[in-house]
Amino acid sequence: MHVTVEVAGEDTYEVDLEDPTYADCAKAVGYSPHEVSILVDGRPVPEDQPVEVERVTVLRLVKGG
């Protein structure tokens, strides 16, 4: 499946994945699913769900101290 993965505020990637979950989209662009939220149409989706759209947004979570 061809998916466009936009990292919010950064780059956009075109990736080809076989039967991907949303976590696979995050991993494909170099992020752990634990350090991001995956959004579809601006709404978070469960990382273990199969991808059903052609475009997702990866939103990096910020930690600080």
Coordinates of C-alpha atoms in Angstrom, one line a residue:
M1 CA 0.0 0.0 0.0
H2 CA 1.3 3.4 -0.9
V3 CA 0.9 5.9 2.0
T4 CA 1.9 9.6 2.2
V5 CA 3.3 10.2 5.7
E6 CA 3.6 13.8 6.8
V7 CA 5.7 14.6 9.9
A8 CA 4.0 17.7 11.3
G9 CA 6.2 20.7 10.9
E10 CA 8.8 18.8 9.0
D11 CA 9.0 16.6 5.9
T12 CA 6.5 14.5 3.9
Y13 CA 7.4 11.0 2.9
E14 CA 6.0 8.6 0.3
V15 CA 6.2 5.0 1.6
D16 CA 5.2 1.6 0.3
L17 CA 4.2 -0.9 3.0
E18 CA 2.6 -4.3 2.9
D19 CA -0.6 -4.5 5.1
P20 CA 0.6 -1.6 7.3
T21 CA -0.6 -0.6 10.7
Y22 CA -0.4 3.1 11.8
A23 CA 2.6 2.1 13.9
D24 CA 4.3 0.9 10.7
C25 CA 3.9 4.3 9.2
A26 CA 5.7 5.9 12.1
K27 CA 8.5 3.4 12.0
A28 CA 8.9 3.9 8.2
V29 CA 9.8 7.5 8.8
G30 CA 12.2 6.8 11.7
Y31 CA 10.0 7.2 14.8
S32 CA 8.9 4.9 17.5
P33 CA 5.1 4.7 17.9
H34 CA 5.7 5.5 21.5
E35 CA 7.1 9.0 20.7
V36 CA 4.4 10.1 18.3
S37 CA 0.7 10.3 17.7
I38 CA -0.6 9.3 14.4
L39 CA -3.4 11.4 13.0
V40 CA -6.0 10.9 10.2
D41 CA -7.9 14.0 9.3
G42 CA -6.7 15.7 12.4
R43 CA -7.8 12.9 14.8
P44 CA -5.6 10.4 16.6
V45 CA -5.9 6.7 15.5
P46 CA -4.8 3.6 17.4
E47 CA -1.3 2.6 16.4
D48 CA -2.2 -1.1 16.1
Q49 CA -5.1 -0.5 13.6
P50 CA -4.6 -1.3 9.9
V51 CA -4.1 1.7 7.7
E52 CA -7.3 2.5 5.7
V53 CA -6.3 5.9 4.2
E54 CA -3.6 7.1 1.8
R55 CA -2.4 10.0 3.9
V56 CA -1.5 10.2 7.6
T57 CA 0.2 12.8 9.8
V58 CA 2.8 11.9 12.4
L59 CA 2.8 14.3 15.4
R60 CA 5.9 14.2 17.5
L61 CA 5.2 14.3 21.2
V62 CA 7.4 16.8 23.2
K63 CA 9.0 15.9 26.5
G64 CA 10.8 18.4 28.6
G65 CA 11.9 19.3 32.0

